[in-house]
mmCIF file with all atom_site columns, C-alpha atoms and ligand atoms in Angstrom:
data_model
loop_
_atom_site.group_PDB
_atom_site.id
_atom_site.type_symbol
_atom_site.label_atom_id
_atom_site.label_alt_id
_atom_site.label_comp_id
_atom_site.label_asym_id
_atom_site.label_entity_id
_atom_site.label_seq_id
_atom_site.pdbx_PDB_ins_code
_atom_site.Cartn_x
_atom_site.Cartn_y
_atom_site.Cartn_z
_atom_site.occupancy
_atom_site.B_iso_or_equiv
_atom_site.pdbx_formal_charge
_atom_site.auth_seq_id
_atom_site.auth_comp_id
_atom_site.auth_asym_id
_atom_site.auth_atom_id
_atom_site.pdbx_PDB_model_num
ATOM   1   C CA . MET A 1 1   ? 14.892  2.494   7.463  1.00 90.00 ? 1350 MET A CA 1
ATOM   2   C CA . THR A 1 2   ? 12.647  -0.653  6.991  1.00 96.00 ? 1351 THR A CA 1
ATOM   3   C CA . THR A 1 3   ? 11.720  -3.477  8.584  1.00 98.00 ? 1352 THR A CA 1
ATOM   4   C CA . THR A 1 4   ? 10.160  -6.527  6.441  1.00 98.00 ? 1353 THR A CA 1
ATOM   5   C CA . PHE A 1 5   ? 8.025   -8.704  8.141  1.00 98.00 ? 1354 PHE A CA 1
ATOM   6   C CA . PHE A 1 6   ? 7.069   -12.005 7.335  1.00 98.00 ? 1355 PHE A CA 1
ATOM   7   C CA . LEU A 1 7   ? 3.939   -13.002 8.393  1.00 98.00 ? 1356 LEU A CA 1
ATOM   8   C CA . VAL A 1 8   ? 3.516   -16.795 8.188  1.00 98.00 ? 1357 VAL A CA 1
ATOM   9   C CA . ARG A 1 9   ? 0.300   -18.494 9.809  1.00 98.00 ? 1358 ARG A CA 1
ATOM   10  C CA . HIS A 1 10  ? 0.525   -22.071 11.168 1.00 98.00 ? 1359 HIS A CA 1
ATOM   11  C CA . ALA A 1 11  ? 1.034   -24.638 9.585  1.00 97.00 ? 1360 ALA A CA 1
ATOM   12  C CA . ALA A 1 12  ? -2.474  -27.527 9.021  1.00 96.00 ? 1361 ALA A CA 1
ATOM   13  C CA . HIS A 1 13  ? -3.269  -29.710 11.575 1.00 94.00 ? 1362 HIS A CA 1
ATOM   14  C CA . ASP A 1 14  ? -6.723  -31.881 11.627 1.00 90.00 ? 1363 ASP A CA 1
ATOM   15  C CA . ARG A 1 15  ? -8.847  -29.928 12.885 1.00 92.00 ? 1364 ARG A CA 1
ATOM   16  C CA . VAL A 1 16  ? -8.642  -26.688 10.598 1.00 88.00 ? 1365 VAL A CA 1
ATOM   17  C CA . GLY A 1 17  ? -11.642 -25.165 9.238  1.00 87.00 ? 1366 GLY A CA 1
ATOM   18  C CA . THR A 1 18  ? -14.108 -27.765 11.389 1.00 94.00 ? 1367 THR A CA 1
ATOM   19  C CA . ILE A 1 19  ? -13.414 -26.752 14.908 1.00 95.00 ? 1368 ILE A CA 1
ATOM   20  C CA . LEU A 1 20  ? -12.717 -23.387 16.305 1.00 96.00 ? 1369 LEU A CA 1
ATOM   21  C CA . CYS A 1 21  ? -9.761  -23.934 18.594 1.00 97.00 ? 1370 CYS A CA 1
ATOM   22  C CA . GLY A 1 22  ? -8.513  -20.968 19.186 1.00 97.00 ? 1371 GLY A CA 1
ATOM   23  C CA . ARG A 1 23  ? -6.148  -20.820 22.370 1.00 97.00 ? 1372 ARG A CA 1
ATOM   24  C CA . MET A 1 24  ? -7.341  -24.600 23.552 1.00 96.00 ? 1373 MET A CA 1
ATOM   25  C CA . PRO A 1 25  ? -4.441  -26.631 24.151 1.00 95.00 ? 1374 PRO A CA 1
ATOM   26  C CA . GLY A 1 26  ? -3.125  -30.295 22.156 1.00 94.00 ? 1375 GLY A CA 1
ATOM   27  C CA . VAL A 1 27  ? -3.727  -29.235 18.687 1.00 96.00 ? 1376 VAL A CA 1
ATOM   28  C CA . HIS A 1 28  ? -0.716  -30.053 16.920 1.00 97.00 ? 1377 HIS A CA 1
ATOM   29  C CA . LEU A 1 29  ? 0.640   -30.298 13.323 1.00 97.00 ? 1378 LEU A CA 1
ATOM   30  C CA . GLY A 1 30  ? -0.538  -33.069 11.825 1.00 95.00 ? 1379 GLY A CA 1
ATOM   31  C CA . ALA A 1 31  ? 1.468   -35.199 9.199  1.00 96.00 ? 1380 ALA A CA 1
ATOM   32  C CA . PHE A 1 32  ? 1.024   -33.098 5.980  1.00 95.00 ? 1381 PHE A CA 1
ATOM   33  C CA . GLY A 1 33  ? 1.592   -29.436 8.457  1.00 97.00 ? 1382 GLY A CA 1
ATOM   34  C CA . LYS A 1 34  ? 4.555   -31.227 9.542  1.00 97.00 ? 1383 LYS A CA 1
ATOM   35  C CA . ASP A 1 35  ? 5.628   -31.137 5.848  1.00 97.00 ? 1384 ASP A CA 1
ATOM   36  C CA . GLN A 1 36  ? 4.319   -27.738 5.488  1.00 97.00 ? 1385 GLN A CA 1
ATOM   37  C CA . ALA A 1 37  ? 6.461   -26.538 8.119  1.00 98.00 ? 1386 ALA A CA 1
ATOM   38  C CA . GLU A 1 38  ? 9.550   -28.116 6.485  1.00 97.00 ? 1387 GLU A CA 1
ATOM   39  C CA . ARG A 1 39  ? 9.007   -26.430 3.575  1.00 98.00 ? 1388 ARG A CA 1
ATOM   40  C CA . LEU A 1 40  ? 8.724   -23.555 5.111  1.00 98.00 ? 1389 LEU A CA 1
ATOM   41  C CA . ALA A 1 41  ? 12.077  -23.771 6.377  1.00 98.00 ? 1390 ALA A CA 1
ATOM   42  C CA . VAL A 1 42  ? 13.316  -24.640 3.299  1.00 97.00 ? 1391 VAL A CA 1
ATOM   43  C CA . ARG A 1 43  ? 11.540  -21.114 1.824  1.00 97.00 ? 1392 ARG A CA 1
ATOM   44  C CA . PHE A 1 44  ? 13.579  -18.989 4.373  1.00 97.00 ? 1393 PHE A CA 1
ATOM   45  C CA . ALA A 1 45  ? 16.824  -20.937 4.351  1.00 95.00 ? 1394 ALA A CA 1
ATOM   46  C CA . SER A 1 46  ? 18.103  -17.946 1.488  1.00 93.00 ? 1395 SER A CA 1
ATOM   47  C CA . GLU A 1 47  ? 17.023  -15.038 4.108  1.00 95.00 ? 1396 GLU A CA 1
ATOM   48  C CA . THR A 1 48  ? 18.679  -13.260 6.368  1.00 97.00 ? 1397 THR A CA 1
ATOM   49  C CA . ILE A 1 49  ? 16.371  -13.355 9.460  1.00 98.00 ? 1398 ILE A CA 1
ATOM   50  C CA . ALA A 1 50  ? 17.182  -11.253 12.319 1.00 98.00 ? 1399 ALA A CA 1
ATOM   51  C CA . CYS A 1 51  ? 14.579  -13.023 14.903 1.00 97.00 ? 1400 CYS A CA 1
ATOM   52  C CA . ILE A 1 52  ? 11.932  -15.550 14.526 1.00 98.00 ? 1401 ILE A CA 1
ATOM   53  C CA . ARG A 1 53  ? 8.755   -14.647 17.193 1.00 98.00 ? 1402 ARG A CA 1
ATOM   54  C CA . THR A 1 54  ? 6.296   -17.311 17.356 1.00 98.00 ? 1403 THR A CA 1
ATOM   55  C CA . SER A 1 55  ? 2.528   -17.741 18.995 1.00 98.00 ? 1404 SER A CA 1
ATOM   56  C CA . PRO A 1 56  ? 3.103   -19.685 21.817 1.00 98.00 ? 1405 PRO A CA 1
ATOM   57  C CA . LEU A 1 57  ? 0.421   -22.102 21.101 1.00 98.00 ? 1406 LEU A CA 1
ATOM   58  C CA . GLU A 1 58  ? 1.524   -25.223 19.609 1.00 98.00 ? 1407 GLU A CA 1
ATOM   59  C CA . ARG A 1 59  ? 0.423   -25.399 16.560 1.00 98.00 ? 1408 ARG A CA 1
ATOM   60  C CA . ALA A 1 60  ? 2.855   -22.202 15.851 1.00 98.00 ? 1409 ALA A CA 1
ATOM   61  C CA . VAL A 1 61  ? 5.659   -23.522 17.841 1.00 98.00 ? 1410 VAL A CA 1
ATOM   62  C CA . GLU A 1 62  ? 5.705   -26.343 16.272 1.00 98.00 ? 1411 GLU A CA 1
ATOM   63  C CA . THR A 1 63  ? 5.682   -24.395 12.719 1.00 98.00 ? 1412 THR A CA 1
ATOM   64  C CA . ALA A 1 64  ? 8.474   -22.253 13.607 1.00 98.00 ? 1413 ALA A CA 1
ATOM   65  C CA . GLU A 1 65  ? 10.864  -24.188 15.383 1.00 98.00 ? 1414 GLU A CA 1
ATOM   66  C CA . PRO A 1 66  ? 11.918  -26.069 11.971 1.00 98.00 ? 1415 PRO A CA 1
ATOM   67  C CA . ILE A 1 67  ? 12.503  -22.646 10.487 1.00 98.00 ? 1416 ILE A CA 1
ATOM   68  C CA . ALA A 1 68  ? 14.759  -21.569 13.663 1.00 98.00 ? 1417 ALA A CA 1
ATOM   69  C CA . LEU A 1 69  ? 16.390  -25.147 13.191 1.00 98.00 ? 1418 LEU A CA 1
ATOM   70  C CA . LYS A 1 70  ? 17.225  -24.489 9.515  1.00 97.00 ? 1419 LYS A CA 1
ATOM   71  C CA . LEU A 1 71  ? 18.208  -20.721 10.350 1.00 97.00 ? 1420 LEU A CA 1
ATOM   72  C CA . ARG A 1 72  ? 20.064  -21.924 13.496 1.00 96.00 ? 1421 ARG A CA 1
ATOM   73  C CA . GLN A 1 73  ? 18.050  -19.107 15.331 1.00 96.00 ? 1422 GLN A CA 1
ATOM   74  C CA . SER A 1 74  ? 16.369  -18.947 18.543 1.00 96.00 ? 1423 SER A CA 1
ATOM   75  C CA . LEU A 1 75  ? 13.030  -18.917 18.628 1.00 98.00 ? 1424 LEU A CA 1
ATOM   76  C CA . ASP A 1 76  ? 11.070  -16.281 20.796 1.00 98.00 ? 1425 ASP A CA 1
ATOM   77  C CA . ILE A 1 77  ? 7.565   -17.073 22.259 1.00 98.00 ? 1426 ILE A CA 1
ATOM   78  C CA . CYS A 1 78  ? 5.571   -13.973 22.134 1.00 98.00 ? 1427 CYS A CA 1
ATOM   79  C CA . GLY A 1 79  ? 1.971   -13.680 23.622 1.00 98.00 ? 1428 GLY A CA 1
ATOM   80  C CA . ALA A 1 80  ? 0.776   -10.804 21.973 1.00 98.00 ? 1429 ALA A CA 1
ATOM   81  C CA . ILE A 1 81  ? 1.177   -12.542 18.827 1.00 98.00 ? 1430 ILE A CA 1
ATOM   82  C CA . SER A 1 82  ? -1.293  -15.306 20.151 1.00 98.00 ? 1431 SER A CA 1
ATOM   83  C CA . GLU A 1 83  ? -4.587  -16.184 18.384 1.00 98.00 ? 1432 GLU A CA 1
ATOM   84  C CA . ILE A 1 84  ? -7.680  -14.422 19.260 1.00 98.00 ? 1433 ILE A CA 1
ATOM   85  C CA . ASP A 1 85  ? -9.512  -15.598 22.859 1.00 98.00 ? 1434 ASP A CA 1
ATOM   86  C CA . PHE A 1 86  ? -12.650 -16.989 21.517 1.00 98.00 ? 1435 PHE A CA 1
ATOM   87  C CA . GLY A 1 87  ? -13.686 -17.338 25.185 1.00 98.00 ? 1436 GLY A CA 1
ATOM   88  C CA . THR A 1 88  ? -16.596 -19.893 25.427 1.00 97.00 ? 1437 THR A CA 1
ATOM   89  C CA . TRP A 1 89  ? -16.477 -20.675 21.674 1.00 98.00 ? 1438 TRP A CA 1
ATOM   90  C CA . SER A 1 90  ? -12.742 -22.537 21.718 1.00 97.00 ? 1439 SER A CA 1
ATOM   91  C CA . GLY A 1 91  ? -13.236 -25.632 20.963 1.00 96.00 ? 1440 GLY A CA 1
ATOM   92  C CA . ARG A 1 92  ? -16.693 -25.219 19.196 1.00 97.00 ? 1441 ARG A CA 1
ATOM   93  C CA . SER A 1 93  ? -17.403 -27.378 15.813 1.00 97.00 ? 1442 SER A CA 1
ATOM   94  C CA . PHE A 1 94  ? -18.085 -24.809 13.002 1.00 96.00 ? 1443 PHE A CA 1
ATOM   95  C CA . GLU A 1 95  ? -21.222 -26.156 12.219 1.00 96.00 ? 1444 GLU A CA 1
ATOM   96  C CA . ALA A 1 96  ? -22.894 -26.054 16.077 1.00 97.00 ? 1445 ALA A CA 1
ATOM   97  C CA . LEU A 1 97  ? -21.949 -22.200 15.751 1.00 97.00 ? 1446 LEU A CA 1
ATOM   98  C CA . ALA A 1 98  ? -23.755 -21.551 12.855 1.00 96.00 ? 1447 ALA A CA 1
ATOM   99  C CA . GLN A 1 99  ? -26.730 -21.979 14.840 1.00 96.00 ? 1448 GLN A CA 1
ATOM   100 C CA . ASP A 1 100 ? -25.867 -19.174 17.506 1.00 96.00 ? 1449 ASP A CA 1
ATOM   101 C CA . PRO A 1 101 ? -26.676 -15.606 16.413 1.00 96.00 ? 1450 PRO A CA 1
ATOM   102 C CA . GLY A 1 102 ? -23.780 -14.449 17.957 1.00 96.00 ? 1451 GLY A CA 1
ATOM   103 C CA . TRP A 1 103 ? -21.388 -16.352 15.789 1.00 97.00 ? 1452 TRP A CA 1
ATOM   104 C CA . SER A 1 104 ? -23.286 -14.635 12.761 1.00 97.00 ? 1453 SER A CA 1
ATOM   105 C CA . ALA A 1 105 ? -22.777 -11.134 14.503 1.00 97.00 ? 1454 ALA A CA 1
ATOM   106 C CA . TRP A 1 106 ? -19.120 -11.822 14.797 1.00 97.00 ? 1455 TRP A CA 1
ATOM   107 C CA . ASN A 1 107 ? -19.013 -12.643 11.005 1.00 96.00 ? 1456 ASN A CA 1
ATOM   108 C CA . LYS A 1 108 ? -20.924 -9.504  9.989  1.00 95.00 ? 1457 LYS A CA 1
ATOM   109 C CA . SER A 1 109 ? -19.242 -7.148  12.211 1.00 96.00 ? 1458 SER A CA 1
ATOM   110 C CA . ARG A 1 110 ? -15.823 -7.471  13.588 1.00 97.00 ? 1459 ARG A CA 1
ATOM   111 C CA . SER A 1 111 ? -15.942 -4.127  14.626 1.00 96.00 ? 1460 SER A CA 1
ATOM   112 C CA . THR A 1 112 ? -18.694 -4.075  16.913 1.00 95.00 ? 1461 THR A CA 1
ATOM   113 C CA . SER A 1 113 ? -18.634 -7.882  18.039 1.00 96.00 ? 1462 SER A CA 1
ATOM   114 C CA . ARG A 1 114 ? -16.976 -9.574  20.925 1.00 97.00 ? 1463 ARG A CA 1
ATOM   115 C CA . PRO A 1 115 ? -16.994 -13.511 21.372 1.00 98.00 ? 1464 PRO A CA 1
ATOM   116 C CA . PRO A 1 116 ? -18.400 -14.220 24.725 1.00 98.00 ? 1465 PRO A CA 1
ATOM   117 C CA . GLU A 1 117 ? -15.781 -14.045 27.678 1.00 97.00 ? 1466 GLU A CA 1
ATOM   118 C CA . GLY A 1 118 ? -13.375 -13.270 25.175 1.00 98.00 ? 1467 GLY A CA 1
ATOM   119 C CA . GLU A 1 119 ? -11.632 -10.988 23.036 1.00 98.00 ? 1468 GLU A CA 1
ATOM   120 C CA . THR A 1 120 ? -12.154 -8.689  20.081 1.00 98.00 ? 1469 THR A CA 1
ATOM   121 C CA . MET A 1 121 ? -10.738 -8.610  17.301 1.00 98.00 ? 1470 MET A CA 1
ATOM   122 C CA . LEU A 1 122 ? -9.596  -5.089  17.205 1.00 98.00 ? 1471 LEU A CA 1
ATOM   123 C CA . GLU A 1 123 ? -8.251  -6.116  20.517 1.00 98.00 ? 1472 GLU A CA 1
ATOM   124 C CA . ALA A 1 124 ? -6.003  -8.554  18.674 1.00 98.00 ? 1473 ALA A CA 1
ATOM   125 C CA . GLN A 1 125 ? -4.947  -6.129  16.198 1.00 98.00 ? 1474 GLN A CA 1
ATOM   126 C CA . THR A 1 126 ? -3.884  -3.473  18.894 1.00 98.00 ? 1475 THR A CA 1
ATOM   127 C CA . ARG A 1 127 ? -1.314  -6.330  20.784 1.00 98.00 ? 1476 ARG A CA 1
ATOM   128 C CA . ILE A 1 128 ? 0.281   -7.362  17.565 1.00 98.00 ? 1477 ILE A CA 1
ATOM   129 C CA . VAL A 1 129 ? 0.708   -4.374  16.040 1.00 98.00 ? 1478 VAL A CA 1
ATOM   130 C CA . GLY A 1 130 ? 1.973   -3.110  19.242 1.00 98.00 ? 1479 GLY A CA 1
ATOM   131 C CA . ALA A 1 131 ? 4.750   -6.128  18.747 1.00 98.00 ? 1480 ALA A CA 1
ATOM   132 C CA . MET A 1 132 ? 5.311   -5.171  15.589 1.00 98.00 ? 1481 MET A CA 1
ATOM   133 C CA . GLU A 1 133 ? 6.089   -1.514  16.059 1.00 97.00 ? 1482 GLU A CA 1
ATOM   134 C CA . GLN A 1 134 ? 8.237   -2.351  18.835 1.00 97.00 ? 1483 GLN A CA 1
ATOM   135 C CA . LEU A 1 135 ? 10.123  -4.990  16.731 1.00 98.00 ? 1484 LEU A CA 1
ATOM   136 C CA . ARG A 1 136 ? 10.411  -2.133  14.001 1.00 96.00 ? 1485 ARG A CA 1
ATOM   137 C CA . ARG A 1 137 ? 12.699  0.156   16.488 1.00 95.00 ? 1486 ARG A CA 1
ATOM   138 C CA . ARG A 1 138 ? 14.713  -2.979  17.540 1.00 97.00 ? 1487 ARG A CA 1
ATOM   139 C CA . HIS A 1 139 ? 15.301  -3.867  13.878 1.00 97.00 ? 1488 HIS A CA 1
ATOM   140 C CA . SER A 1 140 ? 15.606  -1.534  11.155 1.00 96.00 ? 1489 SER A CA 1
ATOM   141 C CA . ASP A 1 141 ? 16.903  -2.487  8.058  1.00 97.00 ? 1490 ASP A CA 1
ATOM   142 C CA . GLN A 1 142 ? 16.184  -6.191  8.637  1.00 98.00 ? 1491 GLN A CA 1
ATOM   143 C CA . SER A 1 143 ? 13.942  -9.060  8.529  1.00 98.00 ? 1492 SER A CA 1
ATOM   144 C CA . VAL A 1 144 ? 11.499  -10.777 11.100 1.00 98.00 ? 1493 VAL A CA 1
ATOM   145 C CA . ILE A 1 145 ? 9.217   -13.891 10.860 1.00 98.00 ? 1494 ILE A CA 1
ATOM   146 C CA . LEU A 1 146 ? 6.399   -13.911 13.281 1.00 98.00 ? 1495 LEU A CA 1
ATOM   147 C CA . VAL A 1 147 ? 4.456   -17.273 13.209 1.00 98.00 ? 1496 VAL A CA 1
ATOM   148 C CA . SER A 1 148 ? 0.757   -16.628 13.901 1.00 98.00 ? 1497 SER A CA 1
ATOM   149 C CA . HIS A 1 149 ? -2.792  -17.413 13.079 1.00 98.00 ? 1498 HIS A CA 1
ATOM   150 C CA . SER A 1 150 ? -4.933  -16.291 10.609 1.00 98.00 ? 1499 SER A CA 1
ATOM   151 C CA . ASP A 1 151 ? -7.469  -13.281 12.376 1.00 98.00 ? 1500 ASP A CA 1
ATOM   152 C CA . VAL A 1 152 ? -4.439  -11.996 14.267 1.00 98.00 ? 1501 VAL A CA 1
ATOM   153 C CA . ILE A 1 153 ? -2.301  -12.045 11.113 1.00 98.00 ? 1502 ILE A CA 1
ATOM   154 C CA . LYS A 1 154 ? -5.102  -10.096 8.944  1.00 98.00 ? 1503 LYS A CA 1
ATOM   155 C CA . ALA A 1 155 ? -5.595  -7.665  11.881 1.00 98.00 ? 1504 ALA A CA 1
ATOM   156 C CA . ALA A 1 156 ? -1.987  -6.477  11.331 1.00 98.00 ? 1505 ALA A CA 1
ATOM   157 C CA . LEU A 1 157 ? -2.178  -6.510  7.481  1.00 98.00 ? 1506 LEU A CA 1
ATOM   158 C CA . LEU A 1 158 ? -5.684  -4.350  7.474  1.00 98.00 ? 1507 LEU A CA 1
ATOM   159 C CA . TYR A 1 159 ? -4.003  -2.242  10.327 1.00 98.00 ? 1508 TYR A CA 1
ATOM   160 C CA . TYR A 1 160 ? -0.866  -1.471  7.958  1.00 98.00 ? 1509 TYR A CA 1
ATOM   161 C CA . LEU A 1 161 ? -3.010  -1.327  5.146  1.00 97.00 ? 1510 LEU A CA 1
ATOM   162 C CA . GLY A 1 162 ? -5.089  1.336   6.329  1.00 97.00 ? 1511 GLY A CA 1
ATOM   163 C CA . LEU A 1 163 ? -8.344  -0.990  5.743  1.00 97.00 ? 1512 LEU A CA 1
ATOM   164 C CA . SER A 1 164 ? -11.255 -1.380  8.331  1.00 97.00 ? 1513 SER A CA 1
ATOM   165 C CA . ILE A 1 165 ? -11.043 -4.814  10.647 1.00 98.00 ? 1514 ILE A CA 1
ATOM   166 C CA . ASP A 1 166 ? -14.558 -5.023  8.719  1.00 98.00 ? 1515 ASP A CA 1
ATOM   167 C CA . ALA A 1 167 ? -12.619 -5.561  5.584  1.00 98.00 ? 1516 ALA A CA 1
ATOM   168 C CA . TYR A 1 168 ? -11.565 -9.307  6.992  1.00 97.00 ? 1517 TYR A CA 1
ATOM   169 C CA . GLY A 1 169 ? -13.109 -10.909 4.442  1.00 96.00 ? 1518 GLY A CA 1
ATOM   170 C CA . ARG A 1 170 ? -11.251 -9.405  1.851  1.00 96.00 ? 1519 ARG A CA 1
ATOM   171 C CA . PHE A 1 171 ? -8.686  -11.819 1.504  1.00 97.00 ? 1520 PHE A CA 1
ATOM   172 C CA . ASP A 1 172 ? -7.284  -15.471 2.651  1.00 97.00 ? 1521 ASP A CA 1
ATOM   173 C CA . ILE A 1 173 ? -4.581  -16.034 5.215  1.00 98.00 ? 1522 ILE A CA 1
ATOM   174 C CA . ASP A 1 174 ? -4.025  -20.011 4.516  1.00 97.00 ? 1523 ASP A CA 1
ATOM   175 C CA . PRO A 1 175 ? -2.462  -22.132 6.803  1.00 97.00 ? 1524 PRO A CA 1
ATOM   176 C CA . ALA A 1 176 ? 1.486   -22.246 6.009  1.00 98.00 ? 1525 ALA A CA 1
ATOM   177 C CA . SER A 1 177 ? 1.118   -19.191 4.093  1.00 98.00 ? 1526 SER A CA 1
ATOM   178 C CA . ILE A 1 178 ? 3.615   -16.057 3.817  1.00 98.00 ? 1527 ILE A CA 1
ATOM   179 C CA . SER A 1 179 ? 2.538   -12.799 4.085  1.00 98.00 ? 1528 SER A CA 1
ATOM   180 C CA . THR A 1 180 ? 5.625   -10.119 3.728  1.00 98.00 ? 1529 THR A CA 1
ATOM   181 C CA . LEU A 1 181 ? 5.038   -6.141  4.740  1.00 98.00 ? 1530 LEU A CA 1
ATOM   182 C CA . VAL A 1 182 ? 7.626   -4.009  4.943  1.00 98.00 ? 1531 VAL A CA 1
ATOM   183 C CA . VAL A 1 183 ? 6.799   -0.937  7.230  1.00 98.00 ? 1532 VAL A CA 1
ATOM   184 C CA . GLY A 1 184 ? 9.324   2.372   8.031  1.00 96.00 ? 1533 GLY A CA 1
ATOM   185 C CA . ASP A 1 185 ? 8.574   5.731   9.028  1.00 93.00 ? 1534 ASP A CA 1
ATOM   186 C CA . TRP A 1 186 ? 7.236   6.555   5.386  1.00 94.00 ? 1535 TRP A CA 1
ATOM   187 C CA . GLY A 1 187 ? 4.288   4.120   5.849  1.00 95.00 ? 1536 GLY A CA 1
ATOM   188 C CA . SER A 1 188 ? 3.974   0.552   4.969  1.00 97.00 ? 1537 SER A CA 1
ATOM   189 C CA . LYS A 1 189 ? 3.451   -1.648  1.841  1.00 97.00 ? 1538 LYS A CA 1
ATOM   190 C CA . VAL A 1 190 ? 2.293   -5.319  1.434  1.00 98.00 ? 1539 VAL A CA 1
ATOM   191 C CA . LEU A 1 191 ? 4.793   -7.254  -1.137 1.00 98.00 ? 1540 LEU A CA 1
ATOM   192 C CA . ARG A 1 192 ? 3.553   -10.674 -0.689 1.00 98.00 ? 1541 ARG A CA 1
ATOM   193 C CA . LEU A 1 193 ? 0.137   -12.226 0.422  1.00 98.00 ? 1542 LEU A CA 1
ATOM   194 C CA . ASN A 1 194 ? -0.984  -15.455 1.265  1.00 98.00 ? 1543 ASN A CA 1
ATOM   195 C CA . GLU A 1 195 ? 1.934   -16.992 -0.489 1.00 97.00 ? 1544 GLU A CA 1
ATOM   196 C CA . MET A 1 196 ? 2.091   -20.573 -0.423 1.00 96.00 ? 1545 MET A CA 1
ATOM   197 C CA . VAL A 1 197 ? 5.656   -22.804 -0.581 1.00 92.00 ? 1546 VAL A CA 1
ATOM   198 C CA . GLY A 1 198 ? 5.184   -25.309 -3.443 1.00 78.00 ? 1547 GLY A CA 1
ATOM   199 C CA . ALA A 1 199 ? 5.954   -28.773 -2.402 1.00 59.00 ? 1548 ALA A CA 1
HETATM 200 O O1 . LIG B 2 .   ? -9.175  -22.576 14.983 1.00 60.96 ? 1431 LIG B O1 1
HETATM 201 C C1 . LIG B 2 .   ? -9.206  -21.316 14.798 1.00 60.96 ? 1431 LIG B C1 1
HETATM 202 O O2 . LIG B 2 .   ? -8.643  -20.823 16.225 1.00 60.96 ? 1431 LIG B O2 1
HETATM 203 C C2 . LIG B 2 .   ? -9.350  -20.222 14.337 1.00 60.96 ? 1431 LIG B C2 1
HETATM 204 O O3 . LIG B 2 .   ? -10.436 -20.478 13.572 1.00 60.96 ? 1431 LIG B O3 1
HETATM 205 C C3 . LIG B 2 .   ? -8.642  -20.664 12.635 1.00 60.96 ? 1431 LIG B C3 1
HETATM 206 O O4 . LIG B 2 .   ? -7.344  -20.081 13.572 1.00 60.96 ? 1431 LIG B O4 1
HETATM 207 P P1 . LIG B 2 .   ? -5.577  -20.632 13.357 1.00 60.96 ? 1431 LIG B P1 1
HETATM 208 O O5 . LIG B 2 .   ? -4.872  -19.687 12.575 1.00 60.96 ? 1431 LIG B O5 1
HETATM 209 O O6 . LIG B 2 .   ? -5.233  -20.905 14.456 1.00 60.96 ? 1431 LIG B O6 1
HETATM 210 O O7 . LIG B 2 .   ? -6.296  -21.889 12.493 1.00 60.96 ? 1431 LIG B O7 1
#
């Protein structure tokens, strides 16, 4: 009995790579991101999907909506796959964060550091893996789409790969990418990592 998880990072918005958006409201997909979301929907049209869950943040919901529409499925909002709570770092530019010793510590050792007033990556890992394990019991021999965020998807993949959270820098999870993971009682296997859907 296996469950296939398609872990989708939300599509691009205009602040990707310049601002640490975290959970700040009002971050919407740009024109390019909307196009990526449509392409994801076409990519999934040939799959049989049992359920689609999305992070509650706008950029994730706007990525998941065209997929749900194409597959004629409902969309479930799931707080357990939301972005890491970056506390007071939320909304700061990466340029400003580069001056903050706490930011260097965060990037050097995720296992031992916490964003100010925020959540650790291990706490985020616990919530996404908890949600996936619940889905696994409900959807054996079925496929599920989860639309989430870069570090949260990384945390899930690191858990199922049996790697430390400090290995987060060993692979990329790009906007609008799909990483495919199968999980069963026998263990788990990553089938594809950071798959990009062509134009
Ligand atoms: O901006 C952020 O919150 C993170 O650095 C990237 O996360 P994202 O996957 O939500 O873009």
